[in-house]
Amino acid sequence: MYIGWDWATATHDVTVMDNTGARVDRWELAHTAEGLDKTLARLRRYGAPADLPAAIETTRGLVVDRLLAAGHPVVPVHPNAFHAMRPRWGASKAKTDAGDSHKLADYLRTDGHMLRRLVPTDTATLELQALTRQRADHIEAKVSAVNQLAALLDVHWPGGKTVFASLDSDIALDFLDRYPTPAAAAAAKLTAGRLETWCKRRRYSGKKAGSELIERLRSAPTAASRLSDTIVTQLVRVQVQVVRALRTAIRELDTAIKTALAVHPYAPLLASMPRIGQVNLAQVIGEIGPILERAESCEQFIAETGVVPVTRASGKAHAVTFRYATNRRARVAITIFADNSRHGSDWAAKIYNDARARKKRHPHAIRILARAWLRVMWACWRDGACYDPAIHRTNGKINTPADPPQAP
């Protein structure tokens, strides 16, 4: 038996098909707890869940999780691939929910042996992945919020912007919260000594003297803002609160990531790799771990991570191009580590420098280095051995000094 599941936000359509291609059952269900429970119970009439694979046009979501939890093998079908197959069943533009569920079931029946089945990710890896992804989203939001604050100051108080750029982040936010407008700074009779004392009280690193900071404040151009000081004060302080909230959220996520890493089984295997910090280690495990678990070979593992090119050959045409259809987050995680590792490993630096000597651009050279590191990670995971530079044979060859010349 084969299941075709056409999913949507409000309703779903399910078709059950036998080995001959005949439709055994078909029904529509609402996207509710009752609808999903009844559907899973109805599917059990046709056999054990392990013997009823389901084809669906997504790799994640509530429906996929419920099917996996019930024991059904889930076969994700890419919408583009499914769209290309439509002429097999008739007019390529014809589309109905009932027809799509029937076509998905038939596609699974005829071509299912060539389609990969979804393997549930380990819970610890899934949690680490969710934490690092949310942290990345918050980092992006924080950068955007800081840029908005800088643009606001550039229009209404350029002097505040220059001081903001010179101070540590927390101290700069405190400064703008206390002095959101030029009038506020003038009313406080801010001087070089007072500003320096105020910074020291907040444990400023002291890279800029108070006289330098006050000179930057006074030499900045005067804004021609037509807004009242009350409105500018409110705008600046609200934006400062946004940046503070995002910084607090990122620190909380960093703590959660550190806690999750401490108990993850893959962390000891990779923690000793050069220049891999806790956040990057969590990104590597969260994004590459699921690929590592389902890969059948090292070459498949490297290809799915997206650091190898793809070959397109047809007739006389032959091209090797950048691989766009891949897990982008996994590629970003491993290339960030590869770029950092060349500053802490002679072996990694040699691979990178050799690639650059062959006229490869920096991103291409980093992907070449990333491929080398992925082979090391595969070996660590396969053997259950922690990375040790001392027993990394190719690394040992790089770090072994040349034999001194023999006396004639």
Tab-separated table of C-alpha atoms in Angstrom:
chain	number	residue	atom	x	y	z
A	1	MET	CA	0.000	0.000	0.000
A	2	TYR	CA	1.059	3.566	-0.722
A	3	ILE	CA	-0.198	6.859	0.703
A	4	GLY	CA	-0.364	10.171	-1.133
A	5	TRP	CA	-0.894	13.155	1.177
A	6	ASP	CA	-1.770	16.531	-0.365
A	7	TRP	CA	-1.347	19.006	2.490
A	8	ALA	CA	-2.591	22.566	3.005
A	9	THR	CA	-3.173	24.962	5.880
A	10	ALA	CA	-6.872	24.249	6.451
A	11	THR	CA	-7.623	20.845	4.862
A	12	HIS	CA	-5.709	17.830	3.557
A	13	ASP	CA	-6.493	15.126	1.010
A	14	VAL	CA	-5.303	11.529	1.437
A	15	THR	CA	-5.292	8.682	-1.096
A	16	VAL	CA	-4.396	5.038	-0.389
A	17	MET	CA	-3.264	2.992	-3.418
A	18	ASP	CA	-2.381	-0.685	-3.806
A	19	ASN	CA	0.478	-2.275	-5.765
A	20	THR	CA	-1.533	-2.401	-8.998
A	21	GLY	CA	-2.254	1.323	-9.015
A	22	ALA	CA	-5.899	0.963	-8.000
A	23	ARG	CA	-7.262	3.478	-5.515
A	24	VAL	CA	-8.243	1.689	-2.318
A	25	ASP	CA	-9.486	4.678	-0.333
A	26	ARG	CA	-9.566	8.455	-0.436
A	27	TRP	CA	-10.847	11.125	1.941
A	28	GLU	CA	-10.487	14.753	2.918
A	29	LEU	CA	-9.699	15.843	6.458
A	30	ALA	CA	-9.598	19.100	8.368
A	31	HIS	CA	-6.348	20.363	9.880
A	32	THR	CA	-7.503	19.681	13.430
A	33	ALA	CA	-6.489	17.289	16.179
A	34	GLU	CA	-9.615	15.208	15.568
A	35	GLY	CA	-9.030	15.103	11.805
A	36	LEU	CA	-5.437	13.911	12.142
A	37	ASP	CA	-6.289	11.336	14.837
A	38	LYS	CA	-9.095	9.841	12.728
A	39	THR	CA	-6.899	9.750	9.636
A	40	LEU	CA	-4.060	7.918	11.378
A	41	ALA	CA	-6.563	5.436	12.823
A	42	ARG	CA	-8.108	4.952	9.365
A	43	LEU	CA	-4.703	4.274	7.822
A	44	ARG	CA	-4.074	1.498	10.358
A	45	ARG	CA	-6.882	-0.500	8.742
A	46	TYR	CA	-4.623	-1.133	5.765
A	47	GLY	CA	-1.647	-2.542	7.630
A	48	ALA	CA	1.127	-1.725	10.016
A	49	PRO	CA	2.353	1.893	9.760
A	50	ALA	CA	5.874	0.687	8.922
A	51	ASP	CA	4.482	-0.906	5.741
A	52	LEU	CA	2.560	2.220	4.645
A	53	PRO	CA	4.955	4.854	3.249
A	54	ALA	CA	3.504	8.322	2.674
A	55	ALA	CA	4.536	10.808	-0.037
A	56	ILE	CA	4.108	14.479	0.824
A	57	GLU	CA	5.435	17.755	-0.650
A	58	THR	CA	7.307	18.960	2.439
A	59	THR	CA	10.075	17.846	4.780
A	60	ARG	CA	8.815	19.397	8.021
A	61	GLY	CA	5.706	20.486	9.843
A	62	LEU	CA	2.964	19.096	12.041
A	63	VAL	CA	1.746	16.505	9.531
A	64	VAL	CA	5.247	15.136	8.922
A	65	ASP	CA	5.906	14.920	12.660
A	66	ARG	CA	2.611	13.094	13.282
A	67	LEU	CA	3.285	10.601	10.477
A	68	LEU	CA	6.790	9.882	11.749
A	69	ALA	CA	5.555	9.528	15.329
A	70	ALA	CA	2.922	7.039	14.153
A	71	GLY	CA	5.632	4.943	12.461
A	72	HIS	CA	4.929	5.730	8.793
A	73	PRO	CA	7.954	6.060	6.473
A	74	VAL	CA	7.725	9.613	5.070
A	75	VAL	CA	8.966	10.260	1.530
A	76	PRO	CA	9.334	14.012	0.875
A	77	VAL	CA	8.733	15.019	-2.753
A	78	HIS	CA	10.063	18.360	-3.959
A	79	PRO	CA	7.242	20.454	-5.484
A	80	ASN	CA	9.343	21.216	-8.584
A	81	ALA	CA	10.049	17.534	-9.205
A	82	PHE	CA	6.388	16.670	-8.707
A	83	HIS	CA	5.329	19.476	-11.063
A	84	ALA	CA	7.659	18.105	-13.751
A	85	MET	CA	5.972	14.694	-13.437
A	86	ARG	CA	2.423	15.994	-13.935
A	87	PRO	CA	2.255	15.350	-17.723
A	88	ARG	CA	2.505	11.628	-16.890
A	89	TRP	CA	-1.098	11.710	-15.681
A	90	GLY	CA	-2.604	14.117	-18.232
A	91	ALA	CA	-2.683	17.852	-18.868
A	92	SER	CA	0.244	19.511	-17.101
A	93	LYS	CA	-1.873	22.434	-15.839
A	94	ALA	CA	-4.634	20.283	-14.372
A	95	LYS	CA	-4.676	20.382	-10.577
A	96	THR	CA	-7.062	19.349	-7.804
A	97	ASP	CA	-6.389	18.311	-4.217
A	98	ALA	CA	-7.870	14.844	-4.795
A	99	GLY	CA	-5.901	14.491	-8.016
A	100	ASP	CA	-2.660	15.534	-6.345
A	101	SER	CA	-2.985	13.003	-3.532
A	102	HIS	CA	-3.681	10.289	-6.133
A	103	LYS	CA	-0.649	11.354	-8.207
A	104	LEU	CA	1.598	11.443	-5.142
A	105	ALA	CA	0.577	7.908	-4.211
A	106	ASP	CA	1.167	6.702	-7.787
A	107	TYR	CA	4.522	8.497	-7.956
A	108	LEU	CA	5.543	6.772	-4.732
A	109	ARG	CA	4.387	3.421	-6.124
A	110	THR	CA	6.386	3.666	-9.353
A	111	ASP	CA	9.439	5.709	-8.328
A	112	GLY	CA	9.579	5.302	-4.569
A	113	HIS	CA	12.676	3.094	-4.738
A	114	MET	CA	14.641	6.096	-6.054
A	115	LEU	CA	13.359	8.572	-3.458
A	116	ARG	CA	15.017	8.995	-0.069
A	117	ARG	CA	12.957	8.502	3.058
A	118	LEU	CA	12.905	11.066	5.815
A	119	VAL	CA	14.971	10.049	8.832
A	120	PRO	CA	13.904	11.694	12.114
A	121	THR	CA	16.651	13.843	13.585
A	122	ASP	CA	17.856	13.008	17.088
A	123	THR	CA	16.082	15.173	19.663
A	124	ALA	CA	19.313	16.604	21.127
A	125	THR	CA	20.507	17.636	17.656
A	126	LEU	CA	17.104	19.078	16.794
A	127	GLU	CA	17.103	21.196	19.956
A	128	LEU	CA	20.611	22.489	19.244
A	129	GLN	CA	19.586	23.297	15.684
A	130	ALA	CA	16.561	25.267	16.861
A	131	LEU	CA	18.637	27.252	19.386
A	132	THR	CA	21.350	28.197	16.893
A	133	ARG	CA	18.837	29.136	14.204
A	134	GLN	CA	16.942	31.404	16.568
A	135	ARG	CA	20.224	32.967	17.680
A	136	ALA	CA	21.156	33.657	14.056
A	137	ASP	CA	17.755	35.275	13.490
A	138	HIS	CA	18.217	37.431	16.598
A	139	ILE	CA	21.712	38.464	15.485
A	140	GLU	CA	20.272	39.577	12.160
A	141	ALA	CA	17.491	41.473	13.949
A	142	LYS	CA	20.019	43.120	16.299
A	143	VAL	CA	22.181	44.319	13.405
A	144	SER	CA	19.083	45.765	11.760
A	145	ALA	CA	17.991	47.467	15.011
A	146	VAL	CA	21.440	48.999	15.582
A	147	ASN	CA	21.490	50.278	11.999
A	148	GLN	CA	18.060	51.836	12.541
A	149	LEU	CA	19.318	53.506	15.720
A	150	ALA	CA	22.383	54.840	13.891
A	151	ALA	CA	20.181	56.195	11.090
A	152	LEU	CA	17.929	57.874	13.671
A	153	LEU	CA	20.903	59.547	15.338
A	154	ASP	CA	22.379	60.565	12.001
A	155	VAL	CA	19.258	62.622	11.307
A	156	HIS	CA	18.535	64.026	14.771
A	157	TRP	CA	21.851	63.958	16.706
A	158	PRO	CA	25.074	63.257	14.735
A	159	GLY	CA	27.144	63.947	17.857
A	160	GLY	CA	25.410	61.148	19.725
A	161	LYS	CA	26.144	58.822	16.818
A	162	THR	CA	29.887	59.520	16.974
A	163	VAL	CA	30.020	58.790	20.714
A	164	PHE	CA	27.817	55.715	20.269
A	165	ALA	CA	30.294	54.321	17.738
A	166	SER	CA	33.222	54.943	20.122
A	167	LEU	CA	31.897	53.287	23.290
A	168	ASP	CA	31.310	49.677	24.278
A	169	SER	CA	27.825	48.458	23.360
A	170	ASP	CA	26.221	48.428	26.817
A	171	ILE	CA	27.791	51.749	27.805
A	172	ALA	CA	26.755	53.331	24.492
A	173	LEU	CA	23.139	52.273	25.071
A	174	ASP	CA	23.258	53.711	28.607
A	175	PHE	CA	24.663	56.955	27.208
A	176	LEU	CA	21.857	57.334	24.660
A	177	ASP	CA	19.240	56.413	27.242
A	178	ARG	CA	20.545	59.204	29.495
A	179	TYR	CA	21.351	61.740	26.769
A	180	PRO	CA	18.942	61.019	23.874
A	181	THR	CA	19.164	64.581	22.448
A	182	PRO	CA	21.708	67.444	22.278
A	183	ALA	CA	19.493	69.386	24.671
A	184	ALA	CA	19.743	66.601	27.268
A	185	ALA	CA	23.549	66.628	27.049
A	186	ALA	CA	23.631	70.444	27.294
A	187	ALA	CA	21.281	70.450	30.291
A	188	ALA	CA	23.584	67.996	32.094
A	189	LYS	CA	26.555	70.307	31.427
A	190	LEU	CA	28.509	67.372	30.044
A	191	THR	CA	32.276	67.945	30.206
A	192	ALA	CA	35.282	65.768	29.433
A	193	GLY	CA	35.844	64.987	33.105
A	194	ARG	CA	32.221	64.149	33.812
A	195	LEU	CA	31.992	61.949	30.726
A	196	GLU	CA	35.186	60.088	31.654
A	197	THR	CA	34.001	59.594	35.246
A	198	TRP	CA	30.645	58.369	33.993
A	199	CYS	CA	32.380	55.847	31.667
A	200	LYS	CA	34.710	54.563	34.406
A	201	ARG	CA	31.754	54.044	36.718
A	202	ARG	CA	30.391	51.664	34.070
A	203	ARG	CA	33.749	49.903	33.692
A	204	TYR	CA	34.568	51.328	30.295
A	205	SER	CA	37.692	49.759	28.811
A	206	GLY	CA	39.312	53.194	28.530
A	207	LYS	CA	40.385	53.036	24.897
A	208	LYS	CA	39.085	56.577	24.353
A	209	ALA	CA	39.811	59.415	26.766
A	210	GLY	CA	37.023	61.667	27.961
A	211	SER	CA	38.557	64.663	26.162
A	212	GLU	CA	38.531	62.744	22.868
A	213	LEU	CA	34.937	61.657	23.336
A	214	ILE	CA	33.721	65.161	24.198
A	215	GLU	CA	35.628	66.589	21.211
A	216	ARG	CA	33.917	64.123	18.884
A	217	LEU	CA	30.594	65.081	20.408
A	218	ARG	CA	31.159	68.802	19.923
A	219	SER	CA	32.784	68.651	16.480
A	220	ALA	CA	29.966	66.653	14.917
A	221	PRO	CA	27.660	68.601	12.568
A	222	THR	CA	24.486	70.078	14.000
A	223	ALA	CA	21.281	68.358	12.940
A	224	ALA	CA	18.496	70.369	11.309
A	225	SER	CA	15.742	68.217	12.791
A	226	ARG	CA	12.252	69.680	12.760
A	227	LEU	CA	11.000	67.264	15.412
A	228	SER	CA	10.613	68.356	19.002
A	229	ASP	CA	13.041	67.106	21.650
A	230	THR	CA	10.204	65.177	23.288
A	231	ILE	CA	9.537	63.121	20.144
A	232	VAL	CA	13.241	62.548	19.438
A	233	THR	CA	13.752	61.429	23.034
A	234	GLN	CA	10.933	58.916	22.708
A	235	LEU	CA	12.192	57.608	19.352
A	236	VAL	CA	15.755	57.125	20.584
A	237	ARG	CA	14.797	55.520	23.894
A	238	VAL	CA	12.350	53.091	22.257
A	239	GLN	CA	15.015	51.998	19.774
A	240	VAL	CA	17.532	51.612	22.598
A	241	GLN	CA	15.056	49.323	24.391
A	242	VAL	CA	14.712	47.202	21.233
A	243	VAL	CA	18.484	46.760	20.948
A	244	ARG	CA	18.791	45.950	24.663
A	245	ALA	CA	16.019	43.344	24.463
A	246	LEU	CA	17.687	41.625	21.518
A	247	ARG	CA	21.079	41.622	23.264
A	248	THR	CA	19.495	40.092	26.364
A	249	ALA	CA	17.763	37.421	24.258
A	250	ILE	CA	21.035	36.551	22.511
A	251	ARG	CA	22.829	36.174	25.849
A	252	GLU	CA	20.077	33.856	27.099
A	253	LEU	CA	20.342	31.776	23.934
A	254	ASP	CA	24.124	31.581	24.366
A	255	THR	CA	23.586	30.148	27.844
A	256	ALA	CA	21.041	27.639	26.533
A	257	ILE	CA	23.395	26.609	23.711
A	258	LYS	CA	26.236	26.081	26.198
A	259	THR	CA	23.982	23.864	28.326
A	260	ALA	CA	22.792	21.839	25.328
A	261	LEU	CA	26.351	21.349	24.074
A	262	ALA	CA	27.474	19.977	27.434
A	263	VAL	CA	25.254	16.901	27.041
A	264	HIS	CA	25.334	16.391	23.263
A	265	PRO	CA	27.164	13.197	22.231
A	266	TYR	CA	28.801	14.796	19.170
A	267	ALA	CA	30.317	17.742	21.043
A	268	PRO	CA	33.381	15.880	22.456
A	269	LEU	CA	34.174	14.509	18.989
A	270	LEU	CA	34.567	17.968	17.430
A	271	ALA	CA	35.262	20.329	20.345
A	272	SER	CA	39.058	20.063	19.958
A	273	MET	CA	39.063	21.242	16.347
A	274	PRO	CA	41.069	24.445	15.803
A	275	ARG	CA	39.323	27.777	16.316
A	276	ILE	CA	35.845	26.262	16.707
A	277	GLY	CA	33.986	28.271	19.331
A	278	GLN	CA	30.924	27.133	21.222
A	279	VAL	CA	28.426	28.881	18.959
A	280	ASN	CA	30.057	27.626	15.769
A	281	LEU	CA	30.373	24.129	17.245
A	282	ALA	CA	26.653	24.188	18.017
A	283	GLN	CA	25.913	25.377	14.466
A	284	VAL	CA	28.044	22.620	12.962
A	285	ILE	CA	26.390	19.919	15.076
A	286	GLY	CA	22.865	21.280	14.616
A	287	GLU	CA	23.082	21.717	10.839
A	288	ILE	CA	25.540	19.018	9.789
A	289	GLY	CA	24.569	16.411	12.396
A	290	PRO	CA	21.288	15.400	10.643
A	291	ILE	CA	23.116	15.056	7.316
A	292	LEU	CA	25.863	13.036	8.977
A	293	GLU	CA	23.333	10.630	10.499
A	294	ARG	CA	21.562	9.795	7.234
A	295	ALA	CA	24.517	9.859	4.807
A	296	GLU	CA	25.555	6.477	3.437
A	297	SER	CA	29.057	7.548	2.423
A	298	CYS	CA	31.526	10.339	3.018
A	299	GLU	CA	31.054	11.671	-0.520
A	300	GLN	CA	27.275	11.848	-0.075
A	301	PHE	CA	27.807	13.645	3.231
A	302	ILE	CA	30.061	16.242	1.584
A	303	ALA	CA	27.697	16.733	-1.363
A	304	GLU	CA	24.613	17.275	0.804
A	305	THR	CA	26.515	19.826	2.886
A	306	GLY	CA	26.929	21.885	-0.282
A	307	VAL	CA	30.683	22.444	-0.515
A	308	VAL	CA	31.211	20.502	-3.745
A	309	PRO	CA	30.278	21.752	-7.212
A	310	VAL	CA	27.693	20.068	-9.412
A	311	THR	CA	28.473	18.733	-12.886
A	312	ARG	CA	26.111	19.437	-15.779
A	313	ALA	CA	26.966	17.446	-18.902
A	314	SER	CA	24.775	16.940	-21.965
A	315	GLY	CA	26.147	16.134	-25.393
A	316	LYS	CA	29.076	18.429	-26.096
A	317	ALA	CA	28.177	20.776	-23.235
A	318	HIS	CA	30.005	20.207	-19.975
A	319	ALA	CA	30.078	22.570	-17.005
A	320	VAL	CA	31.014	22.323	-13.344
A	321	THR	CA	29.082	24.974	-11.428
A	322	PHE	CA	28.301	26.166	-7.921
A	323	ARG	CA	25.770	23.982	-6.093
A	324	TYR	CA	22.718	26.112	-5.272
A	325	ALA	CA	20.239	23.337	-4.374
A	326	THR	CA	21.603	22.374	-0.967
A	327	ASN	CA	21.292	23.016	2.754
A	328	ARG	CA	22.424	26.652	2.910
A	329	ARG	CA	22.634	26.806	6.717
A	330	ALA	CA	24.879	23.717	6.801
A	331	ARG	CA	27.170	25.228	4.181
A	332	VAL	CA	27.401	28.507	6.118
A	333	ALA	CA	28.199	26.666	9.377
A	334	ILE	CA	31.039	24.582	7.922
A	335	THR	CA	32.554	27.414	5.851
A	336	ILE	CA	32.640	29.712	8.896
A	337	PHE	CA	34.551	27.029	10.785
A	338	ALA	CA	36.878	26.369	7.825
A	339	ASP	CA	37.693	30.062	7.493
A	340	ASN	CA	38.524	30.310	11.209
A	341	SER	CA	40.491	27.040	11.296
A	342	ARG	CA	43.156	28.218	8.840
A	343	HIS	CA	44.343	30.685	11.492
A	344	GLY	CA	44.874	27.909	14.052
A	345	SER	CA	46.043	24.931	11.980
A	346	ASP	CA	49.069	24.723	9.688
A	347	TRP	CA	47.399	21.869	7.811
A	348	ALA	CA	44.272	23.934	7.132
A	349	ALA	CA	46.358	26.976	6.204
A	350	LYS	CA	48.337	24.931	3.664
A	351	ILE	CA	45.183	23.623	1.976
A	352	TYR	CA	43.802	27.152	1.757
A	353	ASN	CA	47.057	28.703	0.542
A	354	ASP	CA	47.543	25.975	-2.061
A	355	ALA	CA	44.048	26.637	-3.393
A	356	ARG	CA	44.735	30.366	-3.563
A	357	ALA	CA	47.994	29.634	-5.385
A	358	ARG	CA	45.921	27.775	-7.996
A	359	LYS	CA	44.057	31.074	-8.593
A	360	LYS	CA	40.954	30.064	-6.633
A	361	ARG	CA	38.912	32.900	-5.177
A	362	HIS	CA	38.596	33.121	-1.383
A	363	PRO	CA	35.072	31.554	-1.180
A	364	HIS	CA	36.151	28.698	-3.455
A	365	ALA	CA	39.317	28.070	-1.429
A	366	ILE	CA	37.266	28.007	1.786
A	367	ARG	CA	34.914	25.391	0.293
A	368	ILE	CA	37.936	23.274	-0.694
A	369	LEU	CA	39.174	23.472	2.895
A	370	ALA	CA	35.674	22.721	4.200
A	371	ARG	CA	35.617	19.497	2.153
A	372	ALA	CA	38.848	18.399	3.827
A	373	TRP	CA	37.422	19.104	7.291
A	374	LEU	CA	34.191	17.231	6.484
A	375	ARG	CA	36.235	14.116	5.715
A	376	VAL	CA	37.875	14.477	9.125
A	377	MET	CA	34.460	14.907	10.786
A	378	TRP	CA	33.146	11.836	8.975
A	379	ALA	CA	36.086	9.785	10.279
A	380	CYS	CA	35.585	11.058	13.844
A	381	TRP	CA	31.869	10.190	13.730
A	382	ARG	CA	32.440	6.805	12.060
A	383	ASP	CA	35.103	5.716	14.559
A	384	GLY	CA	33.641	7.497	17.598
A	385	ALA	CA	37.029	9.135	18.151
A	386	CYS	CA	37.629	12.710	19.271
A	387	TYR	CA	39.658	14.882	16.944
A	388	ASP	CA	43.306	14.913	17.991
A	389	PRO	CA	45.838	16.921	15.939
A	390	ALA	CA	48.588	14.606	17.170
A	391	ILE	CA	47.086	11.553	15.432
A	392	HIS	CA	45.752	13.429	12.384
A	393	ARG	CA	48.191	11.911	9.922
A	394	THR	CA	48.097	14.547	7.196
A	395	ASN	CA	48.293	17.264	9.836
A	396	GLY	CA	51.310	15.482	11.298
A	397	LYS	CA	53.051	15.543	7.950
A	398	ILE	CA	52.582	19.298	7.725
A	399	ASN	CA	53.842	19.921	11.249
A	400	THR	CA	56.823	17.558	11.045
A	401	PRO	CA	60.015	19.583	10.555
A	402	ALA	CA	62.123	18.755	7.557
A	403	ASP	CA	65.070	16.473	8.130
A	404	PRO	CA	68.310	18.425	8.576
A	405	PRO	CA	70.721	18.111	5.672
A	406	GLN	CA	73.271	15.351	6.067
A	407	ALA	CA	76.919	16.251	6.222
A	408	PRO	CA	78.784	15.326	3.047
